[in-house]
XYZ file of C-alpha atoms in Angstrom:
632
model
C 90.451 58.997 114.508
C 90.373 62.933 115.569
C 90.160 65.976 113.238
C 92.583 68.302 114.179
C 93.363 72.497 112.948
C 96.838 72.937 112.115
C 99.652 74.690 109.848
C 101.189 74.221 106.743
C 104.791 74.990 106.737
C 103.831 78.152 104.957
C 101.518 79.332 107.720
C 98.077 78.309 106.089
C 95.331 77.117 107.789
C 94.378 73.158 107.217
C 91.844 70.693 109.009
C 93.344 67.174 108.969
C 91.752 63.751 110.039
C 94.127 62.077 111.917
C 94.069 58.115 112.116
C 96.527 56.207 114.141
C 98.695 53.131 112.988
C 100.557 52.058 116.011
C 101.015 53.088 119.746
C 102.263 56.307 120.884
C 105.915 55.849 122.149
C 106.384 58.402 125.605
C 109.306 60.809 125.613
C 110.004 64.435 125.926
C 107.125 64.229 123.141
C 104.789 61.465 122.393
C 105.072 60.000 119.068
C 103.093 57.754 116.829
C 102.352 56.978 113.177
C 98.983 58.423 111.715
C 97.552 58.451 108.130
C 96.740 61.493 106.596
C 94.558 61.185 103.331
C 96.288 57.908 102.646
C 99.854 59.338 103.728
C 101.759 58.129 106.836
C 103.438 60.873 108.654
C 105.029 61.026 112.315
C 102.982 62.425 114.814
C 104.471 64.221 117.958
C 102.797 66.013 120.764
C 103.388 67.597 123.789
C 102.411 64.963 126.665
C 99.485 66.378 129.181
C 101.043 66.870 133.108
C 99.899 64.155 135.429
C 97.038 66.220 136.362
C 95.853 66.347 132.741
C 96.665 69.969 132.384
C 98.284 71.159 129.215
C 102.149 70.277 128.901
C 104.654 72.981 128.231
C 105.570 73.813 124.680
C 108.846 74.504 124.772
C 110.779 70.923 123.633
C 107.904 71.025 120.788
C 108.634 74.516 120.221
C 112.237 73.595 119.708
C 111.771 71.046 117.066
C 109.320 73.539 115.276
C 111.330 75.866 114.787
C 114.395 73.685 113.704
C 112.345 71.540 110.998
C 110.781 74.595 109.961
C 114.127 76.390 109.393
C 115.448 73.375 107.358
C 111.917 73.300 105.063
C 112.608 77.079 104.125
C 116.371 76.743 103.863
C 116.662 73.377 101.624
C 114.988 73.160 98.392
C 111.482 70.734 98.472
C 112.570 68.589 95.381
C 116.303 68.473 96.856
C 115.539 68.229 100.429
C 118.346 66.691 102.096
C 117.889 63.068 103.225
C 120.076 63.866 106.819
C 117.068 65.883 108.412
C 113.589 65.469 109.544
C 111.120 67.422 107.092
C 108.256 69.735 108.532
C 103.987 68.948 107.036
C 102.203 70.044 109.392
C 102.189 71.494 113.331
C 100.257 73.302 115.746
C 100.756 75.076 118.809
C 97.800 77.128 119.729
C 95.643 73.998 121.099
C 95.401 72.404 124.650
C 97.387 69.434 122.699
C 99.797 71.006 120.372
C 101.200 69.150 117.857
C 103.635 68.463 114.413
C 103.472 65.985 111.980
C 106.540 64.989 109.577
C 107.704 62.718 107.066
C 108.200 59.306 108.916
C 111.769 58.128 109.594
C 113.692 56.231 107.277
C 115.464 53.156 107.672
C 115.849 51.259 111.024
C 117.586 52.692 114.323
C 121.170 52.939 113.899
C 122.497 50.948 117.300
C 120.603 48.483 115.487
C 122.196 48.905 112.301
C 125.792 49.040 112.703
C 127.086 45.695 113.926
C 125.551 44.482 110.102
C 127.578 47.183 108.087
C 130.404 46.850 106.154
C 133.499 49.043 106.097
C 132.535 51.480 102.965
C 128.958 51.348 105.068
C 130.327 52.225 107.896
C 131.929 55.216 105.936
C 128.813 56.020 104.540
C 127.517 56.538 108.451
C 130.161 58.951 109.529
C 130.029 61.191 106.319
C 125.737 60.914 106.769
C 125.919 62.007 110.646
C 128.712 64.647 109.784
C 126.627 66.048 106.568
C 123.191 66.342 108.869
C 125.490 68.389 111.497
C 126.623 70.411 109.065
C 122.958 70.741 107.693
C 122.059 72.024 111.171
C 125.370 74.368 110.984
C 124.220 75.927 108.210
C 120.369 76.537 109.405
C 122.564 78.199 112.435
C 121.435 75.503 114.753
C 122.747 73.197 117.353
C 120.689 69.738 118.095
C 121.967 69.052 121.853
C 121.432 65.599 121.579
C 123.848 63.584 119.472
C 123.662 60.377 120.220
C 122.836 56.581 118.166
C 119.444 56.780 119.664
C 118.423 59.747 117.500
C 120.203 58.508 114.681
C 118.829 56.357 111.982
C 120.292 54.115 109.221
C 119.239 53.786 105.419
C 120.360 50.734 103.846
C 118.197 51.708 100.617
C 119.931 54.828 100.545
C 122.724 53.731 102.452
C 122.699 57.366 104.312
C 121.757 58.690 107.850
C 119.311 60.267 109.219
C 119.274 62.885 112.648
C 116.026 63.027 113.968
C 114.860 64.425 117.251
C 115.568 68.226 117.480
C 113.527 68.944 120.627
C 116.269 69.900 122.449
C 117.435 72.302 119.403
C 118.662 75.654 120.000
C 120.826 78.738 117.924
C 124.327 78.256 118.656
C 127.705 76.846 117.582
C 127.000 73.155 116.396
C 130.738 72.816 117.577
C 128.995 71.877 120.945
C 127.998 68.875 119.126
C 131.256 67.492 117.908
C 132.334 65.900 120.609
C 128.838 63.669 121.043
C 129.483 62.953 117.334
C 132.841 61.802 117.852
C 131.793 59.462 120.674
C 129.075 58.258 118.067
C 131.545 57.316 115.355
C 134.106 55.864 117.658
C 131.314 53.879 119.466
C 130.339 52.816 115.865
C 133.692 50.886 115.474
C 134.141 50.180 119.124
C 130.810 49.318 121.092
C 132.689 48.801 124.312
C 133.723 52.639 125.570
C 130.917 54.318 127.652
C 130.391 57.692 129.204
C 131.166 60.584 127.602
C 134.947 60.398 128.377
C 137.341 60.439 125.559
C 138.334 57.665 123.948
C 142.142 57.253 123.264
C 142.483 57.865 120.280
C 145.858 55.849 119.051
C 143.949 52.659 120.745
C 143.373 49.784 117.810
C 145.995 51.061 115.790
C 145.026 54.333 115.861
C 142.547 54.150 112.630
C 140.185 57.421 113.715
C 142.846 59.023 114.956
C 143.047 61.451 111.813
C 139.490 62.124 111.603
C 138.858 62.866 115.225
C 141.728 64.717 115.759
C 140.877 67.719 118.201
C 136.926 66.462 118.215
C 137.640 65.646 122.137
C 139.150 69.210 122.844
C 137.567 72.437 125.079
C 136.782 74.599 124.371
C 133.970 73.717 121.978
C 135.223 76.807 119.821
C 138.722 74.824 119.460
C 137.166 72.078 117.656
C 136.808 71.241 114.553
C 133.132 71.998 112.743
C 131.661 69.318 110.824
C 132.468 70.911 107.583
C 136.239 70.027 108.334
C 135.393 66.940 109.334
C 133.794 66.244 105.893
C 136.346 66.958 104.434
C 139.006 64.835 105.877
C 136.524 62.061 104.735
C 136.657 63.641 101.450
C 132.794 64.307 101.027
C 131.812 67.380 99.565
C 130.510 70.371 101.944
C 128.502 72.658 99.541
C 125.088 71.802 100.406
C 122.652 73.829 97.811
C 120.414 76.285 100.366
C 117.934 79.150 99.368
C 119.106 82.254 100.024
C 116.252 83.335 102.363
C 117.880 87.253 102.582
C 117.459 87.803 99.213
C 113.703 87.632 99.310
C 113.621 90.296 101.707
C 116.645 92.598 99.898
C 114.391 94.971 97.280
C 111.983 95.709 100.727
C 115.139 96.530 102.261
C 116.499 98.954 99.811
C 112.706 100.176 98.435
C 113.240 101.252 102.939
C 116.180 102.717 102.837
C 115.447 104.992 99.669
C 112.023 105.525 101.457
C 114.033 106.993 104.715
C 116.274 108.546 102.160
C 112.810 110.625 100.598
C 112.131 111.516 103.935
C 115.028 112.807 105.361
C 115.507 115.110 101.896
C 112.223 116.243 102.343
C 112.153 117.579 106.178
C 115.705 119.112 105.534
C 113.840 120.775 102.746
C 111.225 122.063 104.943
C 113.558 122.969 107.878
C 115.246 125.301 105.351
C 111.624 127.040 104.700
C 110.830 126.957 107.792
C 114.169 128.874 108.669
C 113.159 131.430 106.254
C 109.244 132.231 106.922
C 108.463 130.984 110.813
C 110.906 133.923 112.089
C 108.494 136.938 109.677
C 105.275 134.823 111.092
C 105.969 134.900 114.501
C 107.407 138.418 114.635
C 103.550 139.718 112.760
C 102.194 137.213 115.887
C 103.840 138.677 118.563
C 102.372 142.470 117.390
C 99.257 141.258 116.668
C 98.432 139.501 119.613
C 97.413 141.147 123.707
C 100.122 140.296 125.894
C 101.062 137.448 127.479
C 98.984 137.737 130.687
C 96.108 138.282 128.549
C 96.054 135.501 127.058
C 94.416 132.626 128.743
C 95.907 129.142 128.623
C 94.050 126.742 125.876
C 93.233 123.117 126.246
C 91.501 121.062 124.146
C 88.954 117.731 124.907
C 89.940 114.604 123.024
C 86.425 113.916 122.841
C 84.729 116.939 121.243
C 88.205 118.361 119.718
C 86.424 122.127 121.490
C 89.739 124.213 122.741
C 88.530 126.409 125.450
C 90.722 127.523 129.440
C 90.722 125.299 131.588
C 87.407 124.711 132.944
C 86.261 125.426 136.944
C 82.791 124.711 136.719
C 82.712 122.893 139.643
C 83.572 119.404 140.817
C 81.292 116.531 139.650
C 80.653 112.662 140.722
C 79.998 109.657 139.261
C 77.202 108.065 140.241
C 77.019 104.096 139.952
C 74.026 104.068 137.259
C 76.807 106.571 134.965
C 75.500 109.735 135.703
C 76.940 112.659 137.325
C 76.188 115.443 140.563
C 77.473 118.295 141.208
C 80.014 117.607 144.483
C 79.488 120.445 147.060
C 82.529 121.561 148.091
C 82.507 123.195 151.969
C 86.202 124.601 153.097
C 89.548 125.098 152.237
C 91.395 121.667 153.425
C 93.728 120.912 151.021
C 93.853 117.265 151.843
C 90.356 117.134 151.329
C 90.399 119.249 148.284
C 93.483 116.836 147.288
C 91.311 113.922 147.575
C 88.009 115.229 146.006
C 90.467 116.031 143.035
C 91.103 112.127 142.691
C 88.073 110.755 141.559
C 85.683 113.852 140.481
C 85.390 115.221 136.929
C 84.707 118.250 135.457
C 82.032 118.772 132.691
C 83.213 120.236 129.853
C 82.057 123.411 128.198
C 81.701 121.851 124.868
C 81.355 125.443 123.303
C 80.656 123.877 119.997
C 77.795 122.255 121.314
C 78.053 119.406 118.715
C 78.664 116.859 121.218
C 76.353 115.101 124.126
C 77.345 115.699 127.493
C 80.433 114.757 128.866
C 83.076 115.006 131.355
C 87.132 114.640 131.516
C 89.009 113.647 134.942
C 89.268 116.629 137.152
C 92.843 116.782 137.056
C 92.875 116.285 133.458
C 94.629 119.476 133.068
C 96.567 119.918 135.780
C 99.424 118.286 133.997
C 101.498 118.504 131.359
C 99.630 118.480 127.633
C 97.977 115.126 127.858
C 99.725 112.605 124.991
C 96.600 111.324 122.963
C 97.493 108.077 120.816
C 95.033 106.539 117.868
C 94.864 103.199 117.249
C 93.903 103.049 113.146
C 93.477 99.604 111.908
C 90.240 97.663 109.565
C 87.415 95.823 111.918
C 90.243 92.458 112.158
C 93.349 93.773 112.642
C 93.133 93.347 116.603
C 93.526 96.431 117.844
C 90.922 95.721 120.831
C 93.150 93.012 121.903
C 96.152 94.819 121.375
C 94.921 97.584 123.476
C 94.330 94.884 126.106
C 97.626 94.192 126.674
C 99.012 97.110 126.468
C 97.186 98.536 129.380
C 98.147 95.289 130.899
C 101.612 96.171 130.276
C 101.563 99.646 131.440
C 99.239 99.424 134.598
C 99.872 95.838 136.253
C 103.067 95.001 135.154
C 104.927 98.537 135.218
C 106.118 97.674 131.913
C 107.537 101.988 131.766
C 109.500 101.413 134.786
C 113.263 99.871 133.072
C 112.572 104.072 131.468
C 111.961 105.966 134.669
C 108.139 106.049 134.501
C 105.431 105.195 136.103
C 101.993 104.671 134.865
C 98.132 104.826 137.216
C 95.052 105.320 136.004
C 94.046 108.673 136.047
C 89.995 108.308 134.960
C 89.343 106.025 138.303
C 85.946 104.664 137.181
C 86.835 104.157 132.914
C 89.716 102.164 134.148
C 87.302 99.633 136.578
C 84.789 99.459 133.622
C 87.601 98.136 131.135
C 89.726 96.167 133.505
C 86.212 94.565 134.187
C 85.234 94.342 130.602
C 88.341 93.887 129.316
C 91.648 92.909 131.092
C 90.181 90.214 133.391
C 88.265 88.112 130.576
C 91.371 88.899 128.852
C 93.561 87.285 131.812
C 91.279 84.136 131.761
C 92.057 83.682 128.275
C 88.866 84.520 126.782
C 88.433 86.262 123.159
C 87.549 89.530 123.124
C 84.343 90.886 121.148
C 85.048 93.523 118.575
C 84.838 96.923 119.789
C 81.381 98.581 119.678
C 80.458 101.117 117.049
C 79.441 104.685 117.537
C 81.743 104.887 120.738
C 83.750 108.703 120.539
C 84.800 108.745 123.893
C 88.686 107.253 124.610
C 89.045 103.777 126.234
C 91.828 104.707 128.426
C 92.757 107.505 130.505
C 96.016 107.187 132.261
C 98.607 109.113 133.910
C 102.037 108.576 133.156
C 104.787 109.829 136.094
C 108.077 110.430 135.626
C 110.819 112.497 137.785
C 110.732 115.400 135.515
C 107.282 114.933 133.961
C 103.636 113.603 135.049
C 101.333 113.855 131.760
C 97.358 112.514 130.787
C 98.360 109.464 128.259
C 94.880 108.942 126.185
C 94.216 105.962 124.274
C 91.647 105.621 122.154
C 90.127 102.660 120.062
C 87.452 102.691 117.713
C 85.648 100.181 116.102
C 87.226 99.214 112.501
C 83.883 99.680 110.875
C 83.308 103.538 111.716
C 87.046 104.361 111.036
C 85.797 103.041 107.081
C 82.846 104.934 107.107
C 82.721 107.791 104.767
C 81.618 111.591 105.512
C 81.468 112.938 109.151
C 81.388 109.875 111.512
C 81.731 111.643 115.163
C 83.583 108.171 116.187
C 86.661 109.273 114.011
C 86.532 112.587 114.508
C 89.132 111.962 117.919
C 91.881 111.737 115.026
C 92.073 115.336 114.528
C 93.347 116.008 118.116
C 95.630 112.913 118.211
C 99.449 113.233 119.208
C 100.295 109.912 117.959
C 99.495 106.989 115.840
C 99.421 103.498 115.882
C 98.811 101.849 112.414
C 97.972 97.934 113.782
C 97.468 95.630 110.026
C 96.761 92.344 111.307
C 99.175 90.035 109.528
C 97.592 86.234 107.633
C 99.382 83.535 106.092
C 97.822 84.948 102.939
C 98.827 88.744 102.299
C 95.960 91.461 102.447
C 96.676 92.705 99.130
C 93.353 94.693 98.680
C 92.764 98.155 99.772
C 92.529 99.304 103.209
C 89.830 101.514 103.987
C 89.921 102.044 107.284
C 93.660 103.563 106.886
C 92.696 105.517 103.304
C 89.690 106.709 105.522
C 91.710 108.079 108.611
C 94.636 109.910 106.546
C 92.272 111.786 104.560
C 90.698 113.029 107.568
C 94.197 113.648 109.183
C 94.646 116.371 106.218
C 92.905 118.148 108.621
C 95.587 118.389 111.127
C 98.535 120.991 110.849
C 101.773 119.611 110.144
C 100.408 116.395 110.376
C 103.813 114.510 108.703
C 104.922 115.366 111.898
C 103.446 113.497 114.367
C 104.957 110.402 115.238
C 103.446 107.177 114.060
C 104.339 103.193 114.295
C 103.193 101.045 112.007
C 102.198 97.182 114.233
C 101.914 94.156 112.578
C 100.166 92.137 114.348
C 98.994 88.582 115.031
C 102.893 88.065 114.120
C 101.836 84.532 116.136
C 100.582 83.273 113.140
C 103.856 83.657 110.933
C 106.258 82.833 113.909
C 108.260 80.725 112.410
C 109.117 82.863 109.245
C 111.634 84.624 109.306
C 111.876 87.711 110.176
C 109.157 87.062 112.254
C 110.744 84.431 114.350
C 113.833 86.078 115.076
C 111.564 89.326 116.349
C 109.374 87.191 118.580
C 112.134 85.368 119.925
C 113.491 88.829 121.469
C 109.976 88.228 123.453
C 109.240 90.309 126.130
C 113.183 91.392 126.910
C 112.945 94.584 129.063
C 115.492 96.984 127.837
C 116.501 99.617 129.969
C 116.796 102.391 127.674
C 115.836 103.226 123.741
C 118.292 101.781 121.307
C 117.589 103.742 117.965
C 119.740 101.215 116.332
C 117.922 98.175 117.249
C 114.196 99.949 116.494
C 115.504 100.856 113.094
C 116.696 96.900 112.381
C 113.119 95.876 113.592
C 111.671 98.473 111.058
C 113.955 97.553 108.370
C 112.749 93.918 108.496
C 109.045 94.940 109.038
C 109.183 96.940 106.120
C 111.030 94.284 103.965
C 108.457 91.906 104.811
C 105.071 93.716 104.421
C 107.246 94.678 100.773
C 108.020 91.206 99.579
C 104.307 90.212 100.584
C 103.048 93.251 98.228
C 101.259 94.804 101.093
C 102.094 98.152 100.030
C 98.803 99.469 101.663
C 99.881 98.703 105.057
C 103.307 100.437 104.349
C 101.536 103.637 103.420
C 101.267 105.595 106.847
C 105.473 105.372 106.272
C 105.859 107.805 103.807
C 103.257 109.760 105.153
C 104.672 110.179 108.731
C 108.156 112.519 108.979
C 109.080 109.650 112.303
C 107.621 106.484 111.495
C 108.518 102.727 112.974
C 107.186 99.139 112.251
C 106.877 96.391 114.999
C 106.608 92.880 114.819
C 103.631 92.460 117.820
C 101.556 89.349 119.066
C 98.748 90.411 121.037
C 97.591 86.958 122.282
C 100.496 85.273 121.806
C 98.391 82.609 119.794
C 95.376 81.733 118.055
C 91.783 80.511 118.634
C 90.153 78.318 116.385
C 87.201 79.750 114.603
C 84.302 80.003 117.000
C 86.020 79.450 120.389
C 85.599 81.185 123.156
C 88.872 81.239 124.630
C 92.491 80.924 123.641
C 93.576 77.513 124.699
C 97.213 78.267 125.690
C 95.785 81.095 127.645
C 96.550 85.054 126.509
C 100.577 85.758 126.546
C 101.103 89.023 124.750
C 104.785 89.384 122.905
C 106.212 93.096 122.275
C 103.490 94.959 122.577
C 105.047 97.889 124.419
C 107.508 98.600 121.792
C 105.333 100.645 119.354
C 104.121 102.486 122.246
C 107.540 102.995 123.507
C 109.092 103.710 120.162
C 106.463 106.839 119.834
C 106.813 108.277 123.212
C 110.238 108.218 122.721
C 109.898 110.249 119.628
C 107.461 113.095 121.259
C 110.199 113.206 124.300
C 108.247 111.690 126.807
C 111.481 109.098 127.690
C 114.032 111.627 127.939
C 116.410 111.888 124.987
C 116.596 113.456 121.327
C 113.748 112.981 119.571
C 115.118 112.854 116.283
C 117.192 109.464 117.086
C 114.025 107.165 116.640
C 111.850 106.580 113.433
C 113.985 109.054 111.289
């Protein structure tokens, strides 16, 4: 008996007590019978290594995702007899798991030397009609054969069990293992996977197999045809699962529509008053050499020139000295430049102390990104691997880019902190309240560009507080946003302060529609087998080499359609906000610890993180390319 944490087929959270009934049988997965509150369901699990490590999780992954796709697909009270059906499964422990339904009937090599001729009928139209099952889910099983068959005689009907090896595809792949299965049902003697002569013993399957033994596979038959030269019908009754998401699709595209009316409509006034404004400007203002160049700190929002008050280091305990600076060597004066700060002016004075890298504005305007999201949402872990993405994996480099750290001694502090727990697999702890400085200071380099990118994250709690909270106040310089809303089996429905909190203080900045903004949902782990979740996180970590507006809009289109049909209109709110605005299926982790644990079991294995990130820097210009082509 062991209590295990697992997953409904809707993505909810149970605890089950597991109690075996017979001996685990060893295969690709290791199967045995357990009760479940007085129910007996088939328990599979991914097999430890010899070394009692954790297995791999891809054959159970497999089967997942193909019984999961029939339970949304086929209708509970009319769920077809052919296929297995989906309880329970898990796949964010050391021992992942799924339970289903146990099979029916008795294997089918044992079966079929006992069944009559209408039986034997009644076999090829079952096998046939679970292929065709699988067609329709868009799914190949890769495994045909009468070992993964069963045989009903209740029901008289078949059963296909076994979809670990179960992939997207043609099922036509299949056809020819199914012929060799109903020929080898009437004739036990041919083996291999040769084909059988067809006019042998008078030639009685020669109709229905006709062109099942061809290559090929897309010159075969599908099982559908193959039903119906049996004469069994081939309408199977499936929910349509598009239609749940259509009114999120079109509430989108009128949503984009809204948009795009409303920045043509501001273009046009901007084509008629920026020309008088700028004109009154120019003969207002000194000329241009006496005007010195602006900058502003992300930290106390003060715009002052660029400061030369000296060079300063960074002493171990956090504090800073003035660096004496003797000569002109510019190597040396290079190198001092590396890992020195400057303290800024803070004319304001509202702000402690504080100092910015000293080549902080040597570059190009540094890029400053918010992360905006309620105390769960994961943004600290989604930060995580991010930087992990940019910095130790060159995850800019398919665009041209490069990214370092620029602040030497923040980056050592996090990657202590943060990105090597992180690696290890441990769970983060929330992010600390009361911290206004930025987490990250990096550089990103590019042939025709090197500019500061500044990331910030602050704790969910002061982005909800109300009134002046210095913590938040980093949003009014911000370039870009990221929106992360953590996603749960059960939608968040309720308000979102947090968000309601940071775009009343973003009224604050100038043109603020704008900016360019993502919306990310996150912890998309936990839904990964809904759809459109699963087809998102399927497209993993695939490194595309440049930005395809078409395929960010799809991605946005389904976010949007699913956040819609879940009623979490609060999470879609930044959308009609923001002018450039796209939505991102994202897993952080890549999975899930349990309540209390320390660590993530499966380790941490981030999916699509960079494409937010990417999807606004390629709408502020940073990759090269029009800017109007994503998020609009």
């Amino acid at each position: 008996m062991n209590q295990v944490r697992c997953r409904a087929v809707d993505g909810t959270v149970h605890t089950l007590t597991l109690h075996p009934l017979a001996d685990a049988v060893t295969g690709p997965l290791r199967s045995r019978l357990v009760a479940v509150n007085g129910i007996t369901l088939l328990h599979k699990q991914v097999p430890r290594d010899p070394a009692g490590a954790p297995g791999p999780l891809e054959a159970l992954d497999r089967e997942i995702r193909a019984t999961h796709r029939f339970a949304q697909l086929f209708q509970e009270e009319e769920y077809p007899p052919e296929l297995p059906r989906l309880r329970y499964y898990d796949v964010d422990s050391e021992d992942p798991f799924l339970l289903l339904d146990p099979a029916r009937g008795v294997p089918a090599a044992e079966a079929l030397p006992r069944l009559s001729a209408q039986e034997r009928h009644r076999f090829q139209a079952g096998l046939l009609r679970a292929l065709h099952l699988a067609e329709v889910a868009g799914l190949t099983h890769g495994g045909v054969d009468l070992d993964v068959l069963r045989w009903d005689p209740t029901t008289r009907s078949v059963q296909l069990l076994d979809f670990h090896r179960a992939t997207p595809g043609d099922i036509r792949t299949d056809i020819w293992d199914a012929g060799l299965v109903i020929w080898r049902a009437a004739y036990p003697g041919h083996l291999g996977r040769s084909a059988p002569d067809l006019h042998a013993n008078g030639g009685a399957l020669r109709v229905l197999l006709d062109g099942v033994f061809t290559d090929p596979p897309t010159a075969r038959p599908g099982p559908a045809e193959l039903l119906s030269r049996l004469r069994e019908p081939v309408h199977p009754k499936v929910i349509d699962l598009g239609a749940r998401l259509a009114p999120g699709q079109h509430a989108f595209d009128l949503a984009l529509r809204r948009k795009r009316d409303r920045a043509a409509a501001e273009q046009d006034q901007d084509g008629q008053i920026w020309p008088r404004l700028r004109e009154m400007w120019r003969r207002m203002r000194p000329a241009e050499d006496e005007l010195p160049p602006l900058v502003r700190c992300p930290v106390c929002l003060d715009r002052y020139p660029p400061p030369e008050n000296g060079l300063w280091r960074r002493d171990p305990d956090g504090t800073h000295h003035e660096l004496k600076v003797n000569g002109r060597d510019p190597v040396k004066g290079g190198l001092n430049l590396v890992n020195t700060y400057r303290r800024c002016p803070n004319p304001s004075g509202d702000t402690d102390e504080h100092y910015l890298p000293a080549t902080y504005f040597a570059h190009e305007p540094p890029f400053v990104v918010a992360m905006i999201g309620r105390p769960t949402a994961g943004k600290t872990h989604l930060l995580a691997a991010l930087v992990r993405e940019l910095v130790e994996r060159d995850g800019l480099a398919p665009y041209g880019l490069t990214v370092v750290p620029l602040d030497l001694h923040r980056h050592d502090e996090y990657r202590t902190a943060v990105l090597e727990p992180a690696g290890r697999g441990a769970r983060l702890p929330r992010t600390p309240k009361q911290v206004t400085g930025p987490a990250e200071i990096l550089l990103i380099r590019g042939p025709h560009l090197t500019r500061p990118l500044v990331l910030f994250d602050v704790a969910g709690e002061d982005l909800e507080a109300v009134g002046d909270n210095e913590s938040a106040r980093f949003l009014i310089g911000t370039d870009a946003v990221l929106f992360v809303h953590g996603l749960d089996p059960a939608p968040e429905r309720g308000g979102n302060q947090a968000l309601e909190m940071s775009l009343a203080r973003f009224q604050a900045v100038p043109e603020l529609e704008r900016l360019p903004a993502a919306i990310v949902a996150t912890k998309a782990d936990r839904l990964r087998y809904q759809p459109p979740v699963s087809h998102w996180l399927r497209e993993g970590n695939q490194r595309l080499t440049t930005v395809d507006p078409e395929l960010i809009w799809r991605e946005s289109r389904d976010v949007y359609a699913f956040l819609h049909q879940r009623q979490e209109f609060g999470a879609l709110a930044p959308f009609g906000v923001f002018d450039r605005c796209t939505l991102h299926f994202v897993s952080a982790t890549g999975t899930e610890a349990a309540p209390g644990e320390p660590v993530f079991p499966r380790g941490f294995a981030p999916s699509r993180v960079l494409q937010p990130l990417v999807s606004i820097l390629a709408m502020a210009g940073v990759l090269g390319g029009e800017r109007g082509a994503v998020g609009g």
